[in-house]
Amino acid sequence: NKTEPARNLVPMVAQVIESGKATLLELRERYSLEDLYNMWEVTYTKKYNEWLAQERAKQSERLRGR
């Protein structure tokens, strides 16, 4: 299931916008670069934790299947 990346935005900016944490206008006018980094870290950490939970569930299923 491959998706098309945002081509005209820095990936970090695109991820924050896609997460719904901020709009492009808000990033331009309201938030600082540090705010962007913090929002991205929250988004990245959430996605990583979801991935890690999926991997652990797969590993657990494999171990039970043996």
Coordinates of C-alpha atoms in Angstrom, one line a residue:
N1 CA 0.0 0.0 0.0
K2 CA 2.2 2.8 -1.3
T3 CA 1.2 6.4 -0.9
E4 CA 2.4 9.5 -2.7
P5 CA 4.6 11.8 -0.7
A6 CA 4.1 15.6 -0.6
R7 CA 6.4 16.8 -3.3
N8 CA 6.6 20.5 -2.5
L9 CA 7.1 20.4 1.3
V10 CA 9.9 19.4 3.5
P11 CA 9.0 16.0 4.9
M12 CA 9.0 17.2 8.5
V13 CA 6.5 19.9 7.6
A14 CA 4.3 17.5 5.6
Q15 CA 4.2 15.0 8.5
V16 CA 3.1 17.7 10.9
I17 CA 0.4 18.9 8.5
E18 CA -0.8 15.4 7.8
S19 CA -1.0 14.7 11.5
G20 CA -3.4 17.6 11.9
K21 CA -1.3 19.3 14.5
A22 CA -0.9 22.4 12.4
T23 CA -1.8 23.9 9.0
L24 CA 0.7 25.4 6.7
L25 CA -0.6 28.8 7.4
E26 CA -0.1 28.2 11.2
L27 CA 3.4 27.0 10.7
R28 CA 4.2 30.1 8.7
E29 CA 2.6 32.7 10.9
R30 CA 2.0 31.3 14.4
Y31 CA 4.6 28.7 15.3
S32 CA 8.4 28.8 15.7
L33 CA 10.9 26.3 14.3
E34 CA 11.2 24.9 17.7
D35 CA 7.4 24.4 17.8
L36 CA 7.7 22.5 14.5
Y37 CA 10.4 20.2 15.9
N38 CA 8.3 19.5 19.0
M39 CA 5.1 18.8 16.9
W40 CA 7.1 16.5 14.6
E41 CA 8.7 14.7 17.6
V42 CA 5.2 14.0 19.0
T43 CA 4.0 12.7 15.6
Y44 CA 7.1 10.6 15.0
T45 CA 7.1 9.1 18.5
K46 CA 3.5 8.1 18.1
K47 CA 4.0 6.5 14.7
Y48 CA 7.1 4.7 16.0
N49 CA 5.3 3.4 19.1
E50 CA 2.4 2.1 16.9
W51 CA 4.9 0.4 14.6
L52 CA 6.7 -1.1 17.6
A53 CA 3.5 -2.5 19.0
Q54 CA 2.7 -4.1 15.6
E55 CA 6.1 -5.7 15.4
R56 CA 5.8 -7.0 19.0
A57 CA 2.3 -8.4 18.2
K58 CA 3.7 -10.2 15.1
Q59 CA 6.6 -11.6 17.1
S60 CA 4.2 -12.8 19.8
E61 CA 2.1 -14.5 17.1
R62 CA 5.1 -16.2 15.6
L63 CA 6.2 -17.5 19.0
R64 CA 2.7 -18.8 19.8
G65 CA 2.6 -20.5 16.4
R66 CA 5.7 -22.6 17.1

